[in-house]
XYZ file of C-alpha atoms in Angstrom:
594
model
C -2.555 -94.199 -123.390
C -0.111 -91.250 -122.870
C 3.697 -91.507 -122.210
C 2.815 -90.029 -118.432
C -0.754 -89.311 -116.473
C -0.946 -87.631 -113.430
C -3.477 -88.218 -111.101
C -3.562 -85.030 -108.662
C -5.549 -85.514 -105.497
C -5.711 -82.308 -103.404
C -5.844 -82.633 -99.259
C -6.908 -79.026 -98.895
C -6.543 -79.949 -94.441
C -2.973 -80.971 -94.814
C -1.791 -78.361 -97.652
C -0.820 -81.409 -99.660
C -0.906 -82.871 -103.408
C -0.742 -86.645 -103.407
C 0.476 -87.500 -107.272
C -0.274 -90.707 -108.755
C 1.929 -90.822 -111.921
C 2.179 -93.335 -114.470
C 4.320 -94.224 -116.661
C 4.354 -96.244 -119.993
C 8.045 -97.315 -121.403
C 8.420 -98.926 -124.625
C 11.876 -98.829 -124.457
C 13.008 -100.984 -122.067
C 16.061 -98.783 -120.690
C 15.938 -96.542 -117.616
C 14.343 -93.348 -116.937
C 15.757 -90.560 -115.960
C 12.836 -88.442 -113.312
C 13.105 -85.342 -112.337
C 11.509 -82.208 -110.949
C 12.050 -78.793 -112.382
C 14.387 -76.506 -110.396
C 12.554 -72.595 -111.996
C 9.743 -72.011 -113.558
C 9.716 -70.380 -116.664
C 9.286 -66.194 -116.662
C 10.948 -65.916 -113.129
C 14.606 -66.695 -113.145
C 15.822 -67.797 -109.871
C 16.846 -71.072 -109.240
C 13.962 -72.114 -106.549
C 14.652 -76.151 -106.055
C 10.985 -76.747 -106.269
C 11.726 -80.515 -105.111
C 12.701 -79.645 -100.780
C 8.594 -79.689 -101.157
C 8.346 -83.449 -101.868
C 7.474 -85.379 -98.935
C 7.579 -88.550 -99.804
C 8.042 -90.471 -103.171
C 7.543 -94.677 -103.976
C 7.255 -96.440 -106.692
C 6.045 -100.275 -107.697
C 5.137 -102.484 -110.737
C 2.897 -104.672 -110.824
C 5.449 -107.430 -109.139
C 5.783 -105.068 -106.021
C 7.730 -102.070 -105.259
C 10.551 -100.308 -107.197
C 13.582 -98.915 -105.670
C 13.921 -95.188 -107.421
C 17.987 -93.799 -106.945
C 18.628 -90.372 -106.345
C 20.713 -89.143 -108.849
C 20.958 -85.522 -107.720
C 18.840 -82.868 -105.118
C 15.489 -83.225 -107.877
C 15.982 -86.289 -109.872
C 16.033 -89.887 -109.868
C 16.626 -93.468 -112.108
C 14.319 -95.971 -112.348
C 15.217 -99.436 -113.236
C 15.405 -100.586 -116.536
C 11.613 -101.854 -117.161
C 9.299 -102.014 -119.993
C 5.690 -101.623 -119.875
C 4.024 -99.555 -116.680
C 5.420 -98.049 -113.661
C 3.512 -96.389 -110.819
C 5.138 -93.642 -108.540
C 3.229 -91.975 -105.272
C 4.405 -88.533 -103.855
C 3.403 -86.021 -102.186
C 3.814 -82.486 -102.219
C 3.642 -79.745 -99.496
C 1.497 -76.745 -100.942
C 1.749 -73.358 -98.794
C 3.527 -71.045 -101.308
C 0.880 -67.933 -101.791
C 3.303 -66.968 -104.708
C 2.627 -66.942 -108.568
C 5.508 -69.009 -108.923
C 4.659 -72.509 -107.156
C 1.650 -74.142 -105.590
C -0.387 -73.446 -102.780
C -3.675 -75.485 -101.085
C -6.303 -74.829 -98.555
C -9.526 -75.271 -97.244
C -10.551 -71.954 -99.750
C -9.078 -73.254 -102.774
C -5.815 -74.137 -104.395
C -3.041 -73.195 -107.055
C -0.417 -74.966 -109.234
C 2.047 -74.632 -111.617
C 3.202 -77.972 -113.195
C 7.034 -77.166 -112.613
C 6.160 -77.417 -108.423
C 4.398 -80.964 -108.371
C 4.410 -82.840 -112.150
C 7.875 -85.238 -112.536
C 8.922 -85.740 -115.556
C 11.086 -87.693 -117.875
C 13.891 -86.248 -119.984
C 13.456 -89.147 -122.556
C 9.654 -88.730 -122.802
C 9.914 -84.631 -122.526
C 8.311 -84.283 -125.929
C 5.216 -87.114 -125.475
C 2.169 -86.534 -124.288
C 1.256 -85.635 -120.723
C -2.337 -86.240 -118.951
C -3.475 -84.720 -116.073
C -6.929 -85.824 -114.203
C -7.295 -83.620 -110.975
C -9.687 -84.930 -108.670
C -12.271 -83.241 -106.829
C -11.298 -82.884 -103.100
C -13.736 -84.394 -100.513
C -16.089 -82.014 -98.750
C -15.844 -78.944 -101.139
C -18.808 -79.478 -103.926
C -18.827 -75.937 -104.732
C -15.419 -75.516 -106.535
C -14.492 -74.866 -110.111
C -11.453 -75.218 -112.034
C -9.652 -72.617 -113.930
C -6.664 -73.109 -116.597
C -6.088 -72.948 -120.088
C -4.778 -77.070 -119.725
C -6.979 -78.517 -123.314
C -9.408 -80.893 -121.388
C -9.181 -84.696 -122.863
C -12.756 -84.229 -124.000
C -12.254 -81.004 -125.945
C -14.440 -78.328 -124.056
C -13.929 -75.922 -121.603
C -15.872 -76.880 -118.506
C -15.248 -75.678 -115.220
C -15.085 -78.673 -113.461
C -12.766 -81.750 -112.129
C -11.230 -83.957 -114.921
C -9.057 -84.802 -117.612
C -6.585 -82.937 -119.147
C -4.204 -83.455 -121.724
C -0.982 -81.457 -123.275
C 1.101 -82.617 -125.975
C 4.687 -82.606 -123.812
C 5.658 -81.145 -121.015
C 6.469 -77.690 -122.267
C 2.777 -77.126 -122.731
C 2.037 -78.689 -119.641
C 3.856 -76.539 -117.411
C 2.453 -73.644 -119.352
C -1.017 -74.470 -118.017
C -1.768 -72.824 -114.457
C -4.606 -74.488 -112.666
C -6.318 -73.126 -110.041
C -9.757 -74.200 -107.963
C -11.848 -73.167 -105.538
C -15.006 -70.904 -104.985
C -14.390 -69.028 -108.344
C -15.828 -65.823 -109.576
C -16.296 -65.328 -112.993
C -15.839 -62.680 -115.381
C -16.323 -63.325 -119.136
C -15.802 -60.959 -122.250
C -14.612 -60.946 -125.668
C -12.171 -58.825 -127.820
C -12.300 -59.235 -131.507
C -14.600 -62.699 -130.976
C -11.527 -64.528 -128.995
C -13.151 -65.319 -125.196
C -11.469 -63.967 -122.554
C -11.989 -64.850 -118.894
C -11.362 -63.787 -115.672
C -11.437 -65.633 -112.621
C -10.878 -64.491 -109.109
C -10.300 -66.106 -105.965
C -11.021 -64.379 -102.466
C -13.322 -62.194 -100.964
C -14.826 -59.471 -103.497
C -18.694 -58.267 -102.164
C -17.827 -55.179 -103.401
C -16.370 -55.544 -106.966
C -17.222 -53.559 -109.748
C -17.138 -56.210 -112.317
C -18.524 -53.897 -115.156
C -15.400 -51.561 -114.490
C -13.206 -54.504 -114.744
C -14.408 -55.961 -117.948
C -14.281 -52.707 -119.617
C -10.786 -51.776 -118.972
C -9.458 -55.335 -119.800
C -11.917 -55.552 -122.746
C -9.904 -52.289 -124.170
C -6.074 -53.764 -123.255
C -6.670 -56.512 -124.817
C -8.260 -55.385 -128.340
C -5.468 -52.990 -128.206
C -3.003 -55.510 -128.355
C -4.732 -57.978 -130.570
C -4.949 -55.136 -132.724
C -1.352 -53.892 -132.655
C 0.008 -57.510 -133.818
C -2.515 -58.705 -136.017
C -3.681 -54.734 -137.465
C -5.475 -56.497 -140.461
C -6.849 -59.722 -138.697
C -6.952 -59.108 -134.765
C -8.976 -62.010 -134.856
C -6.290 -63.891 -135.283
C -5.226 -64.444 -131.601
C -2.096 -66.286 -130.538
C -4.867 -68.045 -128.788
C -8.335 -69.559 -128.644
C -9.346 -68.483 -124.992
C -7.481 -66.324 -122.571
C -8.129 -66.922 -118.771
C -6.734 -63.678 -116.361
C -6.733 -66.186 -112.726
C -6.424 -63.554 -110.050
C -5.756 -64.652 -106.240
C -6.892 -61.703 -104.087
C -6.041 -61.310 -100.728
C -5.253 -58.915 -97.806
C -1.609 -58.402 -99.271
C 0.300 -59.549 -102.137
C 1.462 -58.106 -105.625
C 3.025 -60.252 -108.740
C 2.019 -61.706 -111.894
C 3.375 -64.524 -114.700
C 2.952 -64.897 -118.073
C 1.800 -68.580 -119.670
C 1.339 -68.960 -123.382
C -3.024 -68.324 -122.960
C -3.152 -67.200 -119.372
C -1.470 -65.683 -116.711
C -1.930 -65.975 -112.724
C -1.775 -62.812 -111.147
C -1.807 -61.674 -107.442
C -3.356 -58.631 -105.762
C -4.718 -56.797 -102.862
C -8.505 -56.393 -102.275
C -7.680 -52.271 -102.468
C -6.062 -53.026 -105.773
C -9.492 -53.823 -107.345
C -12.499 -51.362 -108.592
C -15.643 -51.147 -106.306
C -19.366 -50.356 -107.227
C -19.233 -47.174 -104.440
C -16.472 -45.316 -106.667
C -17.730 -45.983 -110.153
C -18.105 -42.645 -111.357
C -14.656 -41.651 -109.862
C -11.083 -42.092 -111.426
C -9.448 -44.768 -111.180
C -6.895 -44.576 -108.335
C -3.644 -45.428 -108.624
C -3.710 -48.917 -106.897
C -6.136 -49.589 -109.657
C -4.236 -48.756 -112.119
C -0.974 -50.343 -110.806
C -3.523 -53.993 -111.241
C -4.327 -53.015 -114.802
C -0.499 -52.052 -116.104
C 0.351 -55.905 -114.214
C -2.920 -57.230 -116.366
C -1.656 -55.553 -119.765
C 1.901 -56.661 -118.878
C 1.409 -59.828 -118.371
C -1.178 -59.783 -121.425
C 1.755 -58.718 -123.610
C 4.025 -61.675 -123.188
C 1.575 -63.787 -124.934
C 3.586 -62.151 -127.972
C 6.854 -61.312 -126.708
C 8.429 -64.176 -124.700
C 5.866 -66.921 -124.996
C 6.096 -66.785 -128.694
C 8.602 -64.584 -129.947
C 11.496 -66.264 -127.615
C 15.176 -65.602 -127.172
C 17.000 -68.169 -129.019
C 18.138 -69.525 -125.426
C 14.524 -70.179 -124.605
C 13.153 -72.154 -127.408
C 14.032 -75.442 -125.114
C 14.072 -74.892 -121.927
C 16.573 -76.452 -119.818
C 14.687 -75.907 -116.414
C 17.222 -78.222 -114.572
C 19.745 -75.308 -114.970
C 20.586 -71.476 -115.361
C 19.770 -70.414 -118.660
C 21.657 -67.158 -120.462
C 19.143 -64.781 -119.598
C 21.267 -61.666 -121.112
C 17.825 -60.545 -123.704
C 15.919 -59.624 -120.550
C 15.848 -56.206 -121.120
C 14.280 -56.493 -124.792
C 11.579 -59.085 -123.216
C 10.529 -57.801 -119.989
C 12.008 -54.495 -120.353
C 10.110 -53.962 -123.966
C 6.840 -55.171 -122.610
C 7.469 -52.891 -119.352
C 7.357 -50.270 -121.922
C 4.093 -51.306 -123.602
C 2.023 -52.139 -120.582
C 1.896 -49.102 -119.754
C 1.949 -47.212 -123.614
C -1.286 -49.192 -124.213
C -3.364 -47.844 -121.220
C -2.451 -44.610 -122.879
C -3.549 -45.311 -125.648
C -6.928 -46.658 -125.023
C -7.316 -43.519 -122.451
C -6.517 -45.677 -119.375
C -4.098 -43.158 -118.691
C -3.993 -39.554 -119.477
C -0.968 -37.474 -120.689
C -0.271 -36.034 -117.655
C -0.633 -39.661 -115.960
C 1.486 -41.312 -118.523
C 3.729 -38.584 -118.403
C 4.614 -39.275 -114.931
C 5.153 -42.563 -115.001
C 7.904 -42.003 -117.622
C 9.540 -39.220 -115.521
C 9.364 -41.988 -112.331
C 10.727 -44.867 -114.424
C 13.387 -42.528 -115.743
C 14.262 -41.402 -112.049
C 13.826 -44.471 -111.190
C 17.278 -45.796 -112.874
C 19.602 -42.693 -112.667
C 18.902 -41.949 -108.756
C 21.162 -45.263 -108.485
C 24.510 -45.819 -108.592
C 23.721 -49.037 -109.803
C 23.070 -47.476 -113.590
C 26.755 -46.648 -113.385
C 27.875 -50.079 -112.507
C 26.180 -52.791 -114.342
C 25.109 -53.033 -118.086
C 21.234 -53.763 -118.866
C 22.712 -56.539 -120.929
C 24.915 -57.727 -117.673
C 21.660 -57.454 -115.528
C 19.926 -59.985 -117.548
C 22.824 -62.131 -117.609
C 23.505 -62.029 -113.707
C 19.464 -61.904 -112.712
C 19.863 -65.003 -110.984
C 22.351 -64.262 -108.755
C 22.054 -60.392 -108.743
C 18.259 -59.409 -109.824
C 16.128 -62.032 -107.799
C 18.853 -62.727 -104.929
C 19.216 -58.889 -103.659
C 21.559 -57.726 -100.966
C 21.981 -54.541 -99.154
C 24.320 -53.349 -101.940
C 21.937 -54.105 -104.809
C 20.879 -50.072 -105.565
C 24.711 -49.389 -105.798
C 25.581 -52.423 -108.057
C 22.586 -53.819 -110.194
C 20.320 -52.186 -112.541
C 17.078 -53.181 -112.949
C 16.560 -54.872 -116.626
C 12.989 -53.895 -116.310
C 13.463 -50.094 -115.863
C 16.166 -49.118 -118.119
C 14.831 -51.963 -120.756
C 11.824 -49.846 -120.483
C 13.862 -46.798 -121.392
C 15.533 -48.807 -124.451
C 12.798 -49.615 -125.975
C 11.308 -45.538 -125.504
C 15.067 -44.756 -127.133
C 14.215 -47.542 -129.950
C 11.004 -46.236 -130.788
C 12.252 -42.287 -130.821
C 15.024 -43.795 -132.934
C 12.557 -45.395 -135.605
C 10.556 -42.610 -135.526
C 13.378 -39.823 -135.999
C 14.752 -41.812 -138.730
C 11.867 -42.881 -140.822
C 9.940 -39.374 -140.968
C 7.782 -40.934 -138.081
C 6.625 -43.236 -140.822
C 7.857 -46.431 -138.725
C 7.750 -47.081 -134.844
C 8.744 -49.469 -132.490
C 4.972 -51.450 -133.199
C 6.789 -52.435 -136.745
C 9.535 -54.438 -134.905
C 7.132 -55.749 -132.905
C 5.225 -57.156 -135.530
C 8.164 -57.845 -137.874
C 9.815 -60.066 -135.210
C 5.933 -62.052 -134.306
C 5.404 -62.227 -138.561
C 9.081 -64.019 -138.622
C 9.509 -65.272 -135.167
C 6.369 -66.047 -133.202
C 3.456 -66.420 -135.222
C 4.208 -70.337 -135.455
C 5.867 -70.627 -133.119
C 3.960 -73.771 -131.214
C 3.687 -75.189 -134.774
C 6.914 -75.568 -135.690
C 8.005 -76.671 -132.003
C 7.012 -80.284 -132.066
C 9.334 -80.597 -135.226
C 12.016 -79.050 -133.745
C 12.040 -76.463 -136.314
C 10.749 -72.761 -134.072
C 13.073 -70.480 -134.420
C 14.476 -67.838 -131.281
C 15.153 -64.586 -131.382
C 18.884 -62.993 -130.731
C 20.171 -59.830 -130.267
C 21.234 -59.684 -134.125
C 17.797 -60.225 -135.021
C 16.861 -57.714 -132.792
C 19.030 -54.429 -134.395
C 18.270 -55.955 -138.023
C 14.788 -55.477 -137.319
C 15.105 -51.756 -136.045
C 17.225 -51.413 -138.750
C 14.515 -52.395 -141.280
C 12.564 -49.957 -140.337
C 15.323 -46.730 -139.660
C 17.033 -44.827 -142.333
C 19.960 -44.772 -140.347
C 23.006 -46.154 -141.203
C 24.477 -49.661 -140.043
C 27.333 -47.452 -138.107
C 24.169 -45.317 -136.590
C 22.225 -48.407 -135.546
C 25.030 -50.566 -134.035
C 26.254 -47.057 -132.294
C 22.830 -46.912 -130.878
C 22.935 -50.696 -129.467
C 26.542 -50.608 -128.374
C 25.664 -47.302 -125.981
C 22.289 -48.624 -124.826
C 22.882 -52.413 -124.097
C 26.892 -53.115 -123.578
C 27.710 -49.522 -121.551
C 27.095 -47.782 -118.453
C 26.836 -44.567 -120.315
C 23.216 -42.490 -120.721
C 20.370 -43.096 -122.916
C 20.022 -40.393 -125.620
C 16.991 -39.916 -124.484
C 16.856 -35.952 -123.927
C 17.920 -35.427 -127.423
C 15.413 -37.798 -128.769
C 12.506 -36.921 -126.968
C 13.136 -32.947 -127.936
C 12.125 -33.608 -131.272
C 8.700 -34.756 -130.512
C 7.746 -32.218 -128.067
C 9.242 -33.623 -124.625
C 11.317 -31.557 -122.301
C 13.784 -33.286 -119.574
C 14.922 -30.601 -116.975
C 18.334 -30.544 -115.384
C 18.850 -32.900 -112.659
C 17.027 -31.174 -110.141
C 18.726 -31.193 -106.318
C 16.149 -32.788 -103.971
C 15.527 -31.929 -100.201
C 17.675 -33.162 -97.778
C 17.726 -36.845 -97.355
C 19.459 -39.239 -95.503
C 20.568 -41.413 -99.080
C 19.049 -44.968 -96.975
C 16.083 -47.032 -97.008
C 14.647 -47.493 -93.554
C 12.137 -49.349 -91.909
C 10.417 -48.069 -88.426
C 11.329 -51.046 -85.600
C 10.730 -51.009 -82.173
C 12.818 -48.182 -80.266
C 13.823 -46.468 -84.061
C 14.185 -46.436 -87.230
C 16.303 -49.776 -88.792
C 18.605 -49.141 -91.963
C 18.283 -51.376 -94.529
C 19.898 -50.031 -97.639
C 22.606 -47.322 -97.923
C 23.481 -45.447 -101.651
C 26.259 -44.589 -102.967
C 27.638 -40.904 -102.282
C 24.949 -40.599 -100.001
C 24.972 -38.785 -96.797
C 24.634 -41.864 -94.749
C 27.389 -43.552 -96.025
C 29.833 -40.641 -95.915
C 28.759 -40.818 -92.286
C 29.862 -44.152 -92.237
C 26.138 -45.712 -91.577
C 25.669 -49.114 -92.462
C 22.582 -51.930 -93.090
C 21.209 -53.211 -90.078
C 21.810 -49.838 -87.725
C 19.121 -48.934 -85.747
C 19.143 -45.033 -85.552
C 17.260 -43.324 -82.343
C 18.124 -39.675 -82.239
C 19.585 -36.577 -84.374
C 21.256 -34.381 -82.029
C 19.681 -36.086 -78.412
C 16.214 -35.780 -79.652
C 14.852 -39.203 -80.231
C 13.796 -39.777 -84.016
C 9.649 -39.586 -83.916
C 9.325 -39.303 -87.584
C 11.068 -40.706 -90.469
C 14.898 -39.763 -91.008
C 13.979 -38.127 -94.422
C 11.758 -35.915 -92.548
C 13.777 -34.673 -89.827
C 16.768 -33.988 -91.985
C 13.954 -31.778 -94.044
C 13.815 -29.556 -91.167
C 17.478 -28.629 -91.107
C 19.496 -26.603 -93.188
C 21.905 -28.221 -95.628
C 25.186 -28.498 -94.544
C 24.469 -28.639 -91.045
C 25.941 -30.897 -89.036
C 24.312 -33.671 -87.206
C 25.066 -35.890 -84.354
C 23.349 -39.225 -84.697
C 22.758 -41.578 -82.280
C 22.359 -45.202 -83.335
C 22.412 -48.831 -82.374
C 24.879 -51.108 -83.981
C 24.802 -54.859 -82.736
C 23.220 -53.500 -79.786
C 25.917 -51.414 -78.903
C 25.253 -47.673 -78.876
C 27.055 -45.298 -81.477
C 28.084 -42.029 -82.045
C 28.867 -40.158 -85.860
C 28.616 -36.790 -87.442
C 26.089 -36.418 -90.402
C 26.491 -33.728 -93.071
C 23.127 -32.829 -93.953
C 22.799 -32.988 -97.934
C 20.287 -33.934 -100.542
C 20.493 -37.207 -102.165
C 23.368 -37.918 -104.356
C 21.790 -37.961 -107.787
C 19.055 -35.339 -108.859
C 15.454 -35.870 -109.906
C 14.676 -35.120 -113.574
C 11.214 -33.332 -114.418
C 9.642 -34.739 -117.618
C 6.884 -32.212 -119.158
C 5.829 -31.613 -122.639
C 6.616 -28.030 -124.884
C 4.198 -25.391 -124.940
C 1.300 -26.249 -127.191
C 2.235 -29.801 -127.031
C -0.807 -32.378 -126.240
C -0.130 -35.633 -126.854
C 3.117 -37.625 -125.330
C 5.495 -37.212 -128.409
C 2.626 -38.231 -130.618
C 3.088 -41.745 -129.826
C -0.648 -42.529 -130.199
């Protein structure tokens, strides 16, 4: 018998789990319970426990008192042999991140409803999910190894080897549909929950078929075969709004709009933007089988998901894969150069329009994400930068650098596969023993080094501009020798420098940038502005302000705390330029990357 098995009984009417866990203790001491406070791949500390309702336990003499020991954990007694704990967990979170139930199916990560033990962390964990009354219809979908070794679709047993790989394990159930191809003989799946009469399923399989030979390919070039994985489920929740996606070690659970999704009516038309948006979250999330799930920061090779972890090589693993999610739709013609082009220029724009580039180190953003990144404020633009954005950039700056010092005989796909050869590869191998091995920022430059011509002083140069200061990528230099052009920061229209939202009687503030007119006006988050010079604000700010000449002055009327206000506003264009990204004359491919 394993160490713990859960028995998960969904009551789809109430939005609850009721867990039956049991536990087997040979040792005779005290346990010590508790209930992860994060979930891997999303770093915010989330306290995934408020969502137990109740909790009990009992022998087989009668009932157990469990202590409290902190907001998630408890103590049992000290007992030897079997003890049985009830709970029950509220399930309305429509989120990748948690779990969520209803009469139309249901969702779960492991970290939102499975207790565990730190002393029996590393023995094996069962999982039987029952069947909920009234709904015969309803398959299962995870990667979880059932007990019995096959990959059925239904109710059951399943086991994991400790309670790393059981939290890696989405589940989710419900009136499936089902999508099936393979790339380089390793099954993939997809299965979708919602609504879809009008899918184009053939459009689907065919993009996803070519993201995911592509990256097979680009770590395993001589065997793609060789998959980090047996079988790769995509579990998509589709609904009438919603966006987000998270990796697991042979799936990932993903969350769209019905819009976001192909239909049959516009197969022979391109694929619009929405579209496309789906696919680069389906290829990033797709990526991080390799980089994150495998090849780990050294931080991450146990997690401590009681606590914040030093998160400070986010930029290399989300802001690297931000940079291949979309390279590989470019590569398999996904994207065109004039497409891929553009979403360069727009991540590039992206991080210098914001003050917040000048501020914080990408380095410093990873460190801080869970106070800064994933708790954002009105301020954010002007303080934070975004570890996905400008790690995106990096790793653009890293392969330019590879490629102008090795004679464009090396790229950035030979650290890449360098770092899975010593890093990842075995990763789940070497695990149980203790022995894996994580990847630091050392490990990192060596590896670029490897590959560069460039001397030590170049390289660490290189790293010490791009990671530990606020000062700008190299990137117009770089990208000149391979046939890319970045204009001068170009002075937009007139704008008001604030994000604003349209409420009843105006236009609400919500944001306000540094340098910006609106803050040299002294506007603030939270004002309601209703008129530029007594007429009353019918369209956006932005697009008033475009009808007026810069450097005319305007008199803005606004709400503050319900009180009516009165400033002058210097009409100006925003406070940092747009860039235009194009290629040089003659120039067809995107600096030959392909």
């Amino acid at each position: 018998m394993p160490s713990l098995h859960y028995t998960l009984t969904p009551i789809p009417h109430r939005h609850l789990f009721q867990i039956d866990l049991q536990i087997r203790n040979t040792r005779g001491t005290a346990l010590s319970l508790y209930l992860p406070n994060w979930i891997a791949g999303s770093y915010m500390i989330r306290d995934f426990a408020q969502h137990i309702v109740s909790i009990s336990a009992h022998d087989d003499k009668g009932a157990i008192d469990l202590r409290p020991t902190s907001q998630h954990s408890w103590s049992t007694p000290d007992f030897v042999g079997h003890l049985n704990i009830r709970y029950e967990v509220f399930a309305h979170d429509t989120s990748v991140r948690t779990a969520f139930l209803d009469g139309n199916g249901g969702f779960f990560n492991a970290t939102s409803l499975c207790l565990t033990a730190h002393e029996l962390a590393m023995q094996p964990h069962h999982l039987h999910l029952n069947a909920p009354v009234d709904y015969p219809n309803w398959q299962v979908a995870t990667t979880l190894p059932r007990a019995d070794g096959t990959w059925a679709r239904d109710f059951g047993e399943h086991k994991a080897h400790n309670y790393d790989e059981l939290t890696d394990h989405p589940v989710r159930f419900g009136d499936l549909t089902w999508l099936e191809f393979s790339s380089h003989g390793v099954l993939h799946e997809v299965a979708l929950a919602g609504t879809l009469p009008y899918l184009d399923k053939n459009r689907l399989v065919t993009d996803l078929h070519s993201i995911c030979a592509a990256q097979l390919a680009l770590f395993e070039p001589q065997n793609p075969t060789q998959a980090p994985f047996k079988r790769y489920v995509f579990m998509v929740d589709v609904r009438s709004s919603g966006y987000g996606g998270l990796e697991h070690r042979s799936s990932t659970a993903l969350l769209c709009e019905r819009g976001d999704l192909p239909v049959v009516a516009h197969a022979e038309k391109p694929r619009n933007d929405s579209y496309i948006n789906f696919l680069g979250l389906c290829s990033h999330e797709y990526f991080h089988s390799w980089n994150v799930k495998r090849i780990k920061p050294a931080n991450f090779v146990q997690y401590d998901l009681t606590r914040i972890t030093d998160t400070s090589l986010l930029w290399f693993f989300e802001g690297v894969t931000s940079y291949y999610d979309d390279l590989i739709m470019y590569r398999v013609g996904i994207l065109d150069a004039a497409q891929y082009l553009k979403k360069l220029e727009n991540g590039y724009n992206s991080v210098v329009r914001h003050d917040g580039a000048n501020r914080q180190t990408v380095h410093d953003s990873g460190y801080y994400a869970w106070t800064k990144y994933y708790q954002t404020s009105a301020n954010t633009p002007n303080a934070v930068v975004s570890y996905y954005s400008k790690g995106a950039l990096i790793a653009l700056a890293m392969d330019l650098f590879i490629r102008n010092h090795s004679e464009s005989k090396h790229s950035l796909d030979d650290v890449m596969r360098d770092l899975w050869m010593r890093f990842g590869r075995d990763f789940y191998q070497l695990y149980p023993q203790g022995a894996a091995q994580g990847v630091t920022e050392a490990d990192i430059i060596q590896s670029v080094a490897r590959f560069s011509t460039a001397n030590d002083t170049e390289v660490h140069a290189f790293f010490q501009n791009a990671l530990h200061s606020t000062n700008a990528l190299p990137l117009p230099e770089l990208l000149t020798q391979h046939g890319m052009l970045i204009s001068e920061p170009k002075s937009s229209i007139a704008q008001l420098g604030a994000s604003t939202k349209k409420v009843d009687g105006g236009w609400q503030i919500q944001r306000v940038l540094n340098g910006s007119a609106a803050q040299q006006a002294g506007l603030a988050p939270d004002d309601v502005l209703i008129a530029f010079d007594t007429l009353r604000l019918n369209q956006s700010p932005d697009d008033t302000l475009a009808k007026i000449n810069i450097g005319v002055e305007v008199s803005v009327y606004y709400f503050r705390d319900d009180v009516l206000q009165k400033t002058k506003l210097v009409n100006a264009p925003a406070p940092h330029g747009v860039y235009e990204w194009r290629l040089a004359e003659g120039q067809k491919d995107v600096f030959n990357i392909i």
